[in-house]
Coordinates of N, CA and C in Angstrom, one line a residue:
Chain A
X1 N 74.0 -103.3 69.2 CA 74.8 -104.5 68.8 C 76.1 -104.1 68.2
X2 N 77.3 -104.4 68.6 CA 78.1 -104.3 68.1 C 78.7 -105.1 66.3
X3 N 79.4 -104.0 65.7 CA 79.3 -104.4 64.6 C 80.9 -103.5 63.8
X4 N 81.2 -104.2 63.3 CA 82.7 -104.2 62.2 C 82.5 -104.2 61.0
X5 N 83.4 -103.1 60.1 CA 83.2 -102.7 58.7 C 84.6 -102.8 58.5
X6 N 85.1 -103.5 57.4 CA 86.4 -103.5 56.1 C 86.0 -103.1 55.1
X7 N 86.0 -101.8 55.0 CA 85.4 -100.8 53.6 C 86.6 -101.9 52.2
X8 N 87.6 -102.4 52.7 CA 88.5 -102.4 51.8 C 88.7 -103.8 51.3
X9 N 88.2 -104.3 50.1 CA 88.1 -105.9 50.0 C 89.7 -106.4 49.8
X10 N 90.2 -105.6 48.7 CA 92.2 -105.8 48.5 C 92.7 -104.5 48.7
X11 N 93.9 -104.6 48.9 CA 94.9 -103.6 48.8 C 96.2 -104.3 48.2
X12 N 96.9 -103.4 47.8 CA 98.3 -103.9 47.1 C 98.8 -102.7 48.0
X13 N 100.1 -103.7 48.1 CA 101.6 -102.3 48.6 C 102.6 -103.2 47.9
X14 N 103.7 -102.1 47.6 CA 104.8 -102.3 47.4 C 106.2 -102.6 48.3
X15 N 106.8 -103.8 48.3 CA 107.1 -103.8 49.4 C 108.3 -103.3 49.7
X16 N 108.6 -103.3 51.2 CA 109.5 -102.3 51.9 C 108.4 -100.7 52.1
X17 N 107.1 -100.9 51.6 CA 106.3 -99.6 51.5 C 105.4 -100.1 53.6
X18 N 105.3 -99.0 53.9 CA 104.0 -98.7 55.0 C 102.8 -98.8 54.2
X19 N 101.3 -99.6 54.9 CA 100.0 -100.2 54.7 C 99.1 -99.8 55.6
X20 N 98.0 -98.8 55.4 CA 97.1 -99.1 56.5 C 96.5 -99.9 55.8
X21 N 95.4 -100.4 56.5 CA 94.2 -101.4 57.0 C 93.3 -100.6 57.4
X22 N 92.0 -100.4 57.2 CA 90.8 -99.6 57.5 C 90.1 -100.5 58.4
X23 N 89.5 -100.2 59.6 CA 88.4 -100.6 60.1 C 87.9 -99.9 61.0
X24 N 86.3 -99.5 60.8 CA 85.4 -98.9 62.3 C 84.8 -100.3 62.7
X25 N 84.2 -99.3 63.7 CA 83.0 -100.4 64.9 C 82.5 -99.9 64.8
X26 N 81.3 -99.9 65.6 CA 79.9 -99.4 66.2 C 79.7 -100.1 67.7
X27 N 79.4 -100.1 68.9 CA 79.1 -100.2 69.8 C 78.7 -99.3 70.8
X28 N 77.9 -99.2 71.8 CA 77.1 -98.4 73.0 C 78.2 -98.8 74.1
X29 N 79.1 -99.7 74.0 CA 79.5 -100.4 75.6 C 80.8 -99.8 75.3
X30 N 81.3 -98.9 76.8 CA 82.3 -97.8 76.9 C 83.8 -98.8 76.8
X31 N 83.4 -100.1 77.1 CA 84.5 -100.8 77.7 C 84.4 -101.6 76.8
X32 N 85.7 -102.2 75.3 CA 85.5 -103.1 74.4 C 86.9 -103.3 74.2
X33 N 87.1 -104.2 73.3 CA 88.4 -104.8 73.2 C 88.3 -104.7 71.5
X34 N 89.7 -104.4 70.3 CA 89.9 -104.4 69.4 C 90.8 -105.7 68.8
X35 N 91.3 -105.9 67.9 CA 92.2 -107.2 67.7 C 91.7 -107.1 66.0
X36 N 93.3 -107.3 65.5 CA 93.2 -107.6 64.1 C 94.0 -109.2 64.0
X37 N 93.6 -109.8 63.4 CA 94.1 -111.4 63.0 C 94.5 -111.2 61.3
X38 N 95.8 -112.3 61.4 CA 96.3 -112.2 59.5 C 95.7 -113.8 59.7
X39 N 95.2 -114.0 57.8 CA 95.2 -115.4 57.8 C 96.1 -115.5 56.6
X40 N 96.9 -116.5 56.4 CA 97.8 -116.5 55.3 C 96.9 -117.6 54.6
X41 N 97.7 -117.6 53.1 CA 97.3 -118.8 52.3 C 96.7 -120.3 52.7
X42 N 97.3 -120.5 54.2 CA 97.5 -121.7 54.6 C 96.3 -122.0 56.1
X43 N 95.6 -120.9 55.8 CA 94.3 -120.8 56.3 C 94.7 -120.6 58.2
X44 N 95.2 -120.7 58.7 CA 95.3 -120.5 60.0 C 95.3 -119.3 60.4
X45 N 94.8 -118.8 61.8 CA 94.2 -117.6 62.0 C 95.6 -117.0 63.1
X46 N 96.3 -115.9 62.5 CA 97.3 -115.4 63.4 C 96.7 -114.3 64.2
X47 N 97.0 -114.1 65.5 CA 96.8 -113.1 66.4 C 97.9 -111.8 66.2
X48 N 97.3 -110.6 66.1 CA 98.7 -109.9 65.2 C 98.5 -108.9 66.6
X49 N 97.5 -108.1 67.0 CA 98.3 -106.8 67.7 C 96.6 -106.4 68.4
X50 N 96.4 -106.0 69.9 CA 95.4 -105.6 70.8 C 94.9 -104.7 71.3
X51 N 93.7 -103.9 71.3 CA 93.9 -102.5 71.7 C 92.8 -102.7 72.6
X52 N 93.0 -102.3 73.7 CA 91.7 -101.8 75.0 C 91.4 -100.1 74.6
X53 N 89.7 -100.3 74.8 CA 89.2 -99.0 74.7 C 89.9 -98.0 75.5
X54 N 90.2 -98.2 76.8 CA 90.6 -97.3 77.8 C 92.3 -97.2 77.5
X55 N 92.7 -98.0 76.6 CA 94.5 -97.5 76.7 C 94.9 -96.1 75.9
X56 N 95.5 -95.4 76.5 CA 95.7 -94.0 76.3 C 96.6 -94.2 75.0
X57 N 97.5 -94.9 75.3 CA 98.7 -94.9 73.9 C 98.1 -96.2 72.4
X58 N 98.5 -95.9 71.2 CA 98.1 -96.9 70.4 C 99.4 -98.1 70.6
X59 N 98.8 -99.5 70.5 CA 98.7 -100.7 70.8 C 100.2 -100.6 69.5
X60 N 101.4 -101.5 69.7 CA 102.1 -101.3 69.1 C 102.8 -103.1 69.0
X61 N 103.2 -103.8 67.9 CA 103.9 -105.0 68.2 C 104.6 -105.1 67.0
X62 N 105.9 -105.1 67.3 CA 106.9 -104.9 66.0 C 106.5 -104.4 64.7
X63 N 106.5 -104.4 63.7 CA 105.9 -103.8 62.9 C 104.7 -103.8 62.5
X64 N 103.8 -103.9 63.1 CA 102.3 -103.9 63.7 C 101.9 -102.6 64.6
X65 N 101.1 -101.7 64.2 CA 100.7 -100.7 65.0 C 99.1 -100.5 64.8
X66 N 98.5 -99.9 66.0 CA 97.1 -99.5 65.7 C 97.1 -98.6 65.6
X67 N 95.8 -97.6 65.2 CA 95.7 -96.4 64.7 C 94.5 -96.6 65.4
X68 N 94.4 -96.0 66.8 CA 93.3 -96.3 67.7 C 92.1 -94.7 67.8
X69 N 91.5 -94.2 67.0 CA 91.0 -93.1 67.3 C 89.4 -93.9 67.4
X70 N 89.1 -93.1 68.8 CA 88.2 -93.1 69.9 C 86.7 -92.5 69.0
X71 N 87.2 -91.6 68.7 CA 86.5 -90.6 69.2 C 85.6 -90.9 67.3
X72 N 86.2 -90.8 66.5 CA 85.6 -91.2 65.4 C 85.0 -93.1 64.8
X73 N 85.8 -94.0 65.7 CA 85.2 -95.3 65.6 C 86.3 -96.2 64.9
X74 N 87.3 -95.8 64.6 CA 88.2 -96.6 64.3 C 89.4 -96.9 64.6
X75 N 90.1 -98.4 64.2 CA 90.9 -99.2 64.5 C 91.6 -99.1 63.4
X76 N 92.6 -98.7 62.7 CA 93.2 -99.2 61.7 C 94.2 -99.4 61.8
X77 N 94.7 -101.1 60.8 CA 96.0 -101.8 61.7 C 96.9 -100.6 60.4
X78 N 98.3 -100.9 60.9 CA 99.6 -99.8 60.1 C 100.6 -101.4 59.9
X79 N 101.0 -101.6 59.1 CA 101.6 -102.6 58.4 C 103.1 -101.7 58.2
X80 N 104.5 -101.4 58.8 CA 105.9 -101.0 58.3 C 106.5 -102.2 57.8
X81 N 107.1 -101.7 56.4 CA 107.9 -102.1 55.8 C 107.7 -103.4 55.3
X82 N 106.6 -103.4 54.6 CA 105.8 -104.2 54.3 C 106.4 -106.0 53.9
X83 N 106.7 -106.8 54.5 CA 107.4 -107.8 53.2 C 106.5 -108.8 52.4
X84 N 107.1 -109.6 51.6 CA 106.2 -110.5 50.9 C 105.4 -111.2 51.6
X85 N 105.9 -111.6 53.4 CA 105.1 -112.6 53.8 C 104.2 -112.0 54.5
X86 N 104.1 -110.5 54.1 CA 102.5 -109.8 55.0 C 101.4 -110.5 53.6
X87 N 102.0 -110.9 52.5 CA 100.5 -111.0 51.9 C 99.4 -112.2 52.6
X88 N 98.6 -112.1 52.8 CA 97.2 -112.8 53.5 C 95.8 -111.5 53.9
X89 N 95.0 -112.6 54.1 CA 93.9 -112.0 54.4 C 93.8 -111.5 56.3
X90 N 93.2 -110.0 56.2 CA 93.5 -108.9 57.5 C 91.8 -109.2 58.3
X91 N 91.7 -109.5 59.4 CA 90.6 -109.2 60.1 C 90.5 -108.6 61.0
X92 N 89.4 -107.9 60.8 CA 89.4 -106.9 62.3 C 88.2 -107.3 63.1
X93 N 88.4 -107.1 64.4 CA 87.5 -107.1 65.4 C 87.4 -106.8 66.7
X94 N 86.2 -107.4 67.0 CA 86.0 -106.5 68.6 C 85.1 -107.3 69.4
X95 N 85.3 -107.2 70.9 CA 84.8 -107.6 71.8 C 83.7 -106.6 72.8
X96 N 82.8 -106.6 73.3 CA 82.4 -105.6 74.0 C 82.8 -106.5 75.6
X97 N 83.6 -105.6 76.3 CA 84.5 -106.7 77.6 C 82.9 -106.1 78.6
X98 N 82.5 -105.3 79.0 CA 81.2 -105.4 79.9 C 80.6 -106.4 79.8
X99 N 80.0 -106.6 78.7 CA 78.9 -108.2 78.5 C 79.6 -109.6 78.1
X100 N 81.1 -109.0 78.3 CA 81.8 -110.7 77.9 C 81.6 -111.3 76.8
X101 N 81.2 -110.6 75.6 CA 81.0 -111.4 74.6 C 81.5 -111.8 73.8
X102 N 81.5 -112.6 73.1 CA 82.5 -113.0 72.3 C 82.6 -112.0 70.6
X103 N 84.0 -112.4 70.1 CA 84.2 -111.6 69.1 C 83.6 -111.5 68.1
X104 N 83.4 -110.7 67.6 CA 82.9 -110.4 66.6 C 84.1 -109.7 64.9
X105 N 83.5 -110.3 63.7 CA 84.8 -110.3 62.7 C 84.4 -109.2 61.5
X106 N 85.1 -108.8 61.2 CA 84.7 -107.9 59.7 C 85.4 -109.4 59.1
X107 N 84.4 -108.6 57.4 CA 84.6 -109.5 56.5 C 86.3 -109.7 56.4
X108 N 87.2 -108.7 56.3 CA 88.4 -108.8 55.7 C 88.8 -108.1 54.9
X109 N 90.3 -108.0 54.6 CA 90.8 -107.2 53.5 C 92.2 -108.0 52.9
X110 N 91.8 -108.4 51.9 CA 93.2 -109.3 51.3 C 94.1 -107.8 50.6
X111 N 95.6 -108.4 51.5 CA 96.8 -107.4 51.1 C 97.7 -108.5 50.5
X112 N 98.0 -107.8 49.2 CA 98.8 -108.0 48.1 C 100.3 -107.5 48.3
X113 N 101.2 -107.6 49.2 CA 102.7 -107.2 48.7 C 103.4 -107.4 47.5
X114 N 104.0 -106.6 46.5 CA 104.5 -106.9 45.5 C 105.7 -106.0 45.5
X115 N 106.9 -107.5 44.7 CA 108.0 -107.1 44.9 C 108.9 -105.8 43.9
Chain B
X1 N 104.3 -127.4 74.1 CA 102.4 -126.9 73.9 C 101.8 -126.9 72.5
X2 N 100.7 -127.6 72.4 CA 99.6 -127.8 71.7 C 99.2 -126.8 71.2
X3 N 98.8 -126.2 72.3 CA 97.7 -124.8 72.0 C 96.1 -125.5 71.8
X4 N 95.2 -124.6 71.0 CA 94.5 -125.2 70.1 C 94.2 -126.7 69.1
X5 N 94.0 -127.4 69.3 CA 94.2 -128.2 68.6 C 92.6 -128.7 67.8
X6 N 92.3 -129.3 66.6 CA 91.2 -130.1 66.1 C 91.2 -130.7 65.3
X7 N 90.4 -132.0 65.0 CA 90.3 -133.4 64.5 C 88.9 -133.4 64.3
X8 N 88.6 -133.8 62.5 CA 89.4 -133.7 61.8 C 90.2 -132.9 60.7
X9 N 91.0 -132.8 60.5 CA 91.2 -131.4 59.3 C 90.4 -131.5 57.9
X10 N 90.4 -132.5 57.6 CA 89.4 -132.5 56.6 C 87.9 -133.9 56.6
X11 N 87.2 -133.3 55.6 CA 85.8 -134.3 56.3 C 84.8 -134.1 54.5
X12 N 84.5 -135.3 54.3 CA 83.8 -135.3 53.3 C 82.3 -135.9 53.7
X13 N 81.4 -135.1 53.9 CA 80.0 -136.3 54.1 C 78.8 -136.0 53.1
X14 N 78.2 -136.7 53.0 CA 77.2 -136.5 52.8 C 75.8 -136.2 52.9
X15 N 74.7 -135.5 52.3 CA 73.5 -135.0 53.1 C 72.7 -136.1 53.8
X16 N 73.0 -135.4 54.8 CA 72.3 -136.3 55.9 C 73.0 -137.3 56.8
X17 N 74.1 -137.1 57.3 CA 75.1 -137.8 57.5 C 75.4 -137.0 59.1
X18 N 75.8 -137.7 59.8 CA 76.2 -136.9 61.2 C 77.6 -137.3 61.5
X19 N 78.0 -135.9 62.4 CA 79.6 -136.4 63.1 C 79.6 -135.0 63.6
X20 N 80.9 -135.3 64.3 CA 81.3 -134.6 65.3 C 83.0 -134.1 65.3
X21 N 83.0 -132.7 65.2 CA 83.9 -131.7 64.8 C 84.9 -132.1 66.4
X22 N 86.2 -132.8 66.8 CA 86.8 -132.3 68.0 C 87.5 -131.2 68.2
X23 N 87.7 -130.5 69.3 CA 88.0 -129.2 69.9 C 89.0 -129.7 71.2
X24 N 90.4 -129.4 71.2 CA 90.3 -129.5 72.7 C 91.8 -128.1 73.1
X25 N 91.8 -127.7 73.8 CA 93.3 -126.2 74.1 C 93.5 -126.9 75.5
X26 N 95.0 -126.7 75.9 CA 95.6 -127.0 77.0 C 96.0 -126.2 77.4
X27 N 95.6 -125.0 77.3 CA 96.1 -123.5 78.3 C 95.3 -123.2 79.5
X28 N 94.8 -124.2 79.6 CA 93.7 -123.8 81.0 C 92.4 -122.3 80.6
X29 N 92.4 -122.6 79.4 CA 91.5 -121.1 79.1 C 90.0 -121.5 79.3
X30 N 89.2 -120.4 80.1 CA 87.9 -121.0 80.4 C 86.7 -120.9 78.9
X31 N 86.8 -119.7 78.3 CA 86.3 -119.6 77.1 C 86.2 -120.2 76.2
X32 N 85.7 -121.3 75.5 CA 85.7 -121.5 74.3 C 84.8 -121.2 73.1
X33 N 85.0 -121.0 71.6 CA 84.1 -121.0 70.6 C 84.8 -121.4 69.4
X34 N 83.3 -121.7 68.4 CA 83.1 -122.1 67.2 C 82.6 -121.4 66.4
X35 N 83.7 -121.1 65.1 CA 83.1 -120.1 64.4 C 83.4 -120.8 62.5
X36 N 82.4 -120.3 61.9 CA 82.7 -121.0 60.5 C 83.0 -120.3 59.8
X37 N 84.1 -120.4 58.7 CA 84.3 -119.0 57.9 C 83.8 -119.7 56.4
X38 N 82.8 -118.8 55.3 CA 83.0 -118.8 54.5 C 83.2 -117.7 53.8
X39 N 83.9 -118.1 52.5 CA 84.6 -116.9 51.4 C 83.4 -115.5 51.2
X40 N 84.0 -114.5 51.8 CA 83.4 -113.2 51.8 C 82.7 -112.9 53.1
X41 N 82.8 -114.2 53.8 CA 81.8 -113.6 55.1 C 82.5 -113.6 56.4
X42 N 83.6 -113.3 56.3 CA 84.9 -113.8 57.3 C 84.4 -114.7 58.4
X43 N 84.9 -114.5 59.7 CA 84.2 -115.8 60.7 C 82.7 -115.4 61.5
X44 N 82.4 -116.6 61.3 CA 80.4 -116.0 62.0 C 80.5 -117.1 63.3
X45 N 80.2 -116.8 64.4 CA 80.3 -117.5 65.7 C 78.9 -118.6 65.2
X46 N 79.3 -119.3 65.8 CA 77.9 -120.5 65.8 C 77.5 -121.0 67.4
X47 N 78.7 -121.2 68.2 CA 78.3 -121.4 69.7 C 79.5 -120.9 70.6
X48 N 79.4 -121.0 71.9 CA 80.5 -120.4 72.3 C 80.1 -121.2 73.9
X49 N 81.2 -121.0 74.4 CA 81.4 -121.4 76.2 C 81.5 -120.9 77.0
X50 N 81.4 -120.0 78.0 CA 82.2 -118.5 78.6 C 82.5 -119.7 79.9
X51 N 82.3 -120.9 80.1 CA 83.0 -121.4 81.3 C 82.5 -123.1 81.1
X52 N 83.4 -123.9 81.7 CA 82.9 -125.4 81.7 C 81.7 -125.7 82.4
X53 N 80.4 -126.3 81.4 CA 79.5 -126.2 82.0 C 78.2 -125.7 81.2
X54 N 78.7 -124.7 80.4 CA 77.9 -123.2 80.2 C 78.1 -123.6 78.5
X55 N 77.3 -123.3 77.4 CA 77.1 -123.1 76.4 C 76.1 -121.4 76.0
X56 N 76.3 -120.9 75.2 CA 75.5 -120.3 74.1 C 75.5 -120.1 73.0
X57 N 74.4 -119.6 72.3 CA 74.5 -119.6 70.8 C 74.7 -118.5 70.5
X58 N 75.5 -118.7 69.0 CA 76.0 -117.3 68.4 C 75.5 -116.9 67.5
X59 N 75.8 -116.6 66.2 CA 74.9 -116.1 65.1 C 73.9 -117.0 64.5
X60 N 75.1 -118.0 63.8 CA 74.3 -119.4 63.2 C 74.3 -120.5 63.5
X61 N 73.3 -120.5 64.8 CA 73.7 -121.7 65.7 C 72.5 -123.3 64.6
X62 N 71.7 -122.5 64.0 CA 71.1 -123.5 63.8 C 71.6 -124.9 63.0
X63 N 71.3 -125.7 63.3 CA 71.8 -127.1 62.4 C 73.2 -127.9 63.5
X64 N 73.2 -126.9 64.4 CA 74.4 -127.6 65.1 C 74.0 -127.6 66.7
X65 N 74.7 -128.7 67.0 CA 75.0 -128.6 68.8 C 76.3 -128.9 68.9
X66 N 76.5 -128.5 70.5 CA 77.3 -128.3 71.4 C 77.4 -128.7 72.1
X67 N 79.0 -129.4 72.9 CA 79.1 -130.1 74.0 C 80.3 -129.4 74.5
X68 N 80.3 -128.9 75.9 CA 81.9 -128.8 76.8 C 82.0 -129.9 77.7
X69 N 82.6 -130.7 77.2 CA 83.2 -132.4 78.1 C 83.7 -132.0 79.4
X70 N 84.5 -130.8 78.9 CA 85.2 -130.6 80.5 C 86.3 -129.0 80.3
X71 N 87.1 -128.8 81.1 CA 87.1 -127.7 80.3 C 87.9 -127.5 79.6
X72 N 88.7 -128.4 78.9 CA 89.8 -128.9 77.7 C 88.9 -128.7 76.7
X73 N 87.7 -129.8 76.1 CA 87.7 -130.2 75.1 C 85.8 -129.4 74.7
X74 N 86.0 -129.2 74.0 CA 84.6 -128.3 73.2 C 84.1 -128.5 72.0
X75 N 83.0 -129.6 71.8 CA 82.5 -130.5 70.4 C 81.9 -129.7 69.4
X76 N 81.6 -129.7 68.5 CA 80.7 -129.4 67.9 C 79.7 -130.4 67.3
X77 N 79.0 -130.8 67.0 CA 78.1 -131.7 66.1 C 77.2 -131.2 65.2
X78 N 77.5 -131.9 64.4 CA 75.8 -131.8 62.7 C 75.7 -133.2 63.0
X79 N 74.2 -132.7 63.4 CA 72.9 -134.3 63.0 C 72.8 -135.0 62.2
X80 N 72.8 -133.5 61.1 CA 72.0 -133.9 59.5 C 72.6 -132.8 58.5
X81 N 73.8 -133.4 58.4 CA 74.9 -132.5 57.4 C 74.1 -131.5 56.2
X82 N 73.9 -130.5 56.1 CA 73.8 -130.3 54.8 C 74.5 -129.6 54.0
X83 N 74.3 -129.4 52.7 CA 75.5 -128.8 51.7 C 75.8 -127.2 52.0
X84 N 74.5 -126.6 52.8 CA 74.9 -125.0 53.2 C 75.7 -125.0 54.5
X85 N 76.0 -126.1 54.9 CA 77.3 -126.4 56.0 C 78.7 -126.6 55.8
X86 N 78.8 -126.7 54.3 CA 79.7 -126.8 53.8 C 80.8 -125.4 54.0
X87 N 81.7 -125.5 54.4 CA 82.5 -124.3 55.2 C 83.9 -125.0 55.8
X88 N 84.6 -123.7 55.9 CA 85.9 -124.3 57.1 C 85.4 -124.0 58.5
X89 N 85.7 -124.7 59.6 CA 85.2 -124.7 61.0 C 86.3 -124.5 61.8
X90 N 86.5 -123.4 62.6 CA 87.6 -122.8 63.4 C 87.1 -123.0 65.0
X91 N 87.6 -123.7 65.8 CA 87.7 -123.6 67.1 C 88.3 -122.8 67.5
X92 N 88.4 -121.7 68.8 CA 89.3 -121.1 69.6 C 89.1 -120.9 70.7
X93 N 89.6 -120.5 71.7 CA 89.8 -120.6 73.4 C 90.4 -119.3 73.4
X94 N 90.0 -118.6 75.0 CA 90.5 -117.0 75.2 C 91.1 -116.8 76.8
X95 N 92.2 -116.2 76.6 CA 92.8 -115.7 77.4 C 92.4 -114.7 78.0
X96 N 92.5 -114.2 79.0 CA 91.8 -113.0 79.6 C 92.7 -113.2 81.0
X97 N 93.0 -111.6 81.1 CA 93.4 -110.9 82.5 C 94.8 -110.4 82.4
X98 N 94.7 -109.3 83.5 CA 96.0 -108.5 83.7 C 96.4 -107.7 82.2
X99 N 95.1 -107.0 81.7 CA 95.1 -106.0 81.2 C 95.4 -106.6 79.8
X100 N 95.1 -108.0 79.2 CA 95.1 -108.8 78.2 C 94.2 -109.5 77.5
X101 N 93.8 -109.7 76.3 CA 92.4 -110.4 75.8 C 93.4 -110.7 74.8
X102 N 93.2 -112.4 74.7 CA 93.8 -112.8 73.2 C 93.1 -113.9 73.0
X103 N 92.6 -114.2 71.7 CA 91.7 -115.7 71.3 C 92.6 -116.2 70.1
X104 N 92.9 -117.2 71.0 CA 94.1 -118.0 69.7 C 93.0 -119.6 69.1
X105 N 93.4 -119.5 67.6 CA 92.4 -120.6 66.8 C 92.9 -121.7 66.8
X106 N 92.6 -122.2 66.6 CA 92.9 -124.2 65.8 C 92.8 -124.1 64.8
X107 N 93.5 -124.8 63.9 CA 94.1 -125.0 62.6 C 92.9 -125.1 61.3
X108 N 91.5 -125.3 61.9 CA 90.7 -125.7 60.9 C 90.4 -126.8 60.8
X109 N 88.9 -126.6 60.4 CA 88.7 -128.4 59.6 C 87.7 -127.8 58.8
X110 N 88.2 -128.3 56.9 CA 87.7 -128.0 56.1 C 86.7 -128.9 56.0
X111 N 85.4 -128.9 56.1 CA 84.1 -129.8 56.1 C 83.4 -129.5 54.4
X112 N 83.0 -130.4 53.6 CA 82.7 -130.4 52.4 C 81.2 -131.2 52.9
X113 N 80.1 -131.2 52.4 CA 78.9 -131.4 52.2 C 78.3 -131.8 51.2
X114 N 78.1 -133.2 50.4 CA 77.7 -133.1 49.1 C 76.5 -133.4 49.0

């Protein structure tokens, strides 16, 4: 069964500072899909940045990057230049795309920017 | 565009009380699902759609049903409200193909349970 860990309940950065974001998986299915979502204060669920198991290069969207290693089990999003309005709560997750299934969420990681 | 959309945003009932959560996306996305978030447990699926027509259950399906009207709109229902229902309830619909997977949400409906 597939399954997602956020070892990291908060984090603080300083801002104008770079942030990772920690998350592994676990799954058997060669073919899965990654995705981190922000939720801000105001509870709505933002779609931030995508990674397919099979893409050679890490998944990249304006100051959003993944940190796609294969081979150890983890996703971790990279946050550049951090600003106030990255503070909100980080989710990570995954799809296994063979069985079509739907996503599955880590608990989260609330990031604190401070000025 | 819409996107996601759901009604109502917020809901006060009482134990033992029934209603019905609306869902509806205008992206033509065949997927839909229902997932509830509570504080520390991020989102837990409760049912899902993989096509109009088609339902299944997800983690915590119990205490709820499910309707796909058509392939717009995706219900949720509680029979018999209870206070461990008490949660926010996120709809979303998925995009798929040409080398893309994205599941965009609806705004929420904060549901209270007394």
């Amino acid at each position: 069964a597939q399954k997602i860990t956020q070892t990291q309940p908060g984090m603080f950065v300083q801002e104008k500072e770079a942030v990772t974001l920690d998350c592994t998986y676990d799954t058997s299915d060669p073919s899965y899909g990654l995705f981190w979502y922000k939720q801000p204060s105001s509870g709505e669920m933002i779609f931030l940045i995508y990674q397919g198991s099979y893409d050679q290069q890490n998944a990249t969207e304006g100051r959003y990057s993944l940190n796609f290693q294969k081979a150890r089990k983890s996703a971790n999003l990279v946050i550049s230049a951090s600003q106030l309005g990255d503070s909100a709560m980080y989710f990570c997750a995954m799809r296994e795309i063979s069985g079509n299934t739907p996503l599955v969420f880590g608990k989260g990681t609330r990031l604190s920017v401070i000025a | 565009n819409a996107g996601v959309t759901q009604t109502p945003k917020f809901q006060v009932l009482k134990t033992g009380q029934s209603m019905t959560l609306q869902c509806a996306q205008d992206m033509n996305h065949n997927s839909m699902y229902w997932y509830r978030q509570d504080p520390g447990m991020g989102l837990r699926l409760i049912y899902y759609s993989a096509s109009e027509g088609t339902t299944d259950k997800g983690e915590v399906p119990n205490g709820y049903n499910v309707s796909r009207l058509n392939k717009r709109e995706f219900s949720l229902r509680l029979e018999s409200a209870a206070p461990s229902q008490t949660s926010v309830y996120f709809c979303a619909s998925r995009l798929q193909g040409a080398g893309r997977d994205t599941q965009y949400f609806g705004p929420g409906t904060r549901l209270t349970v007394l």
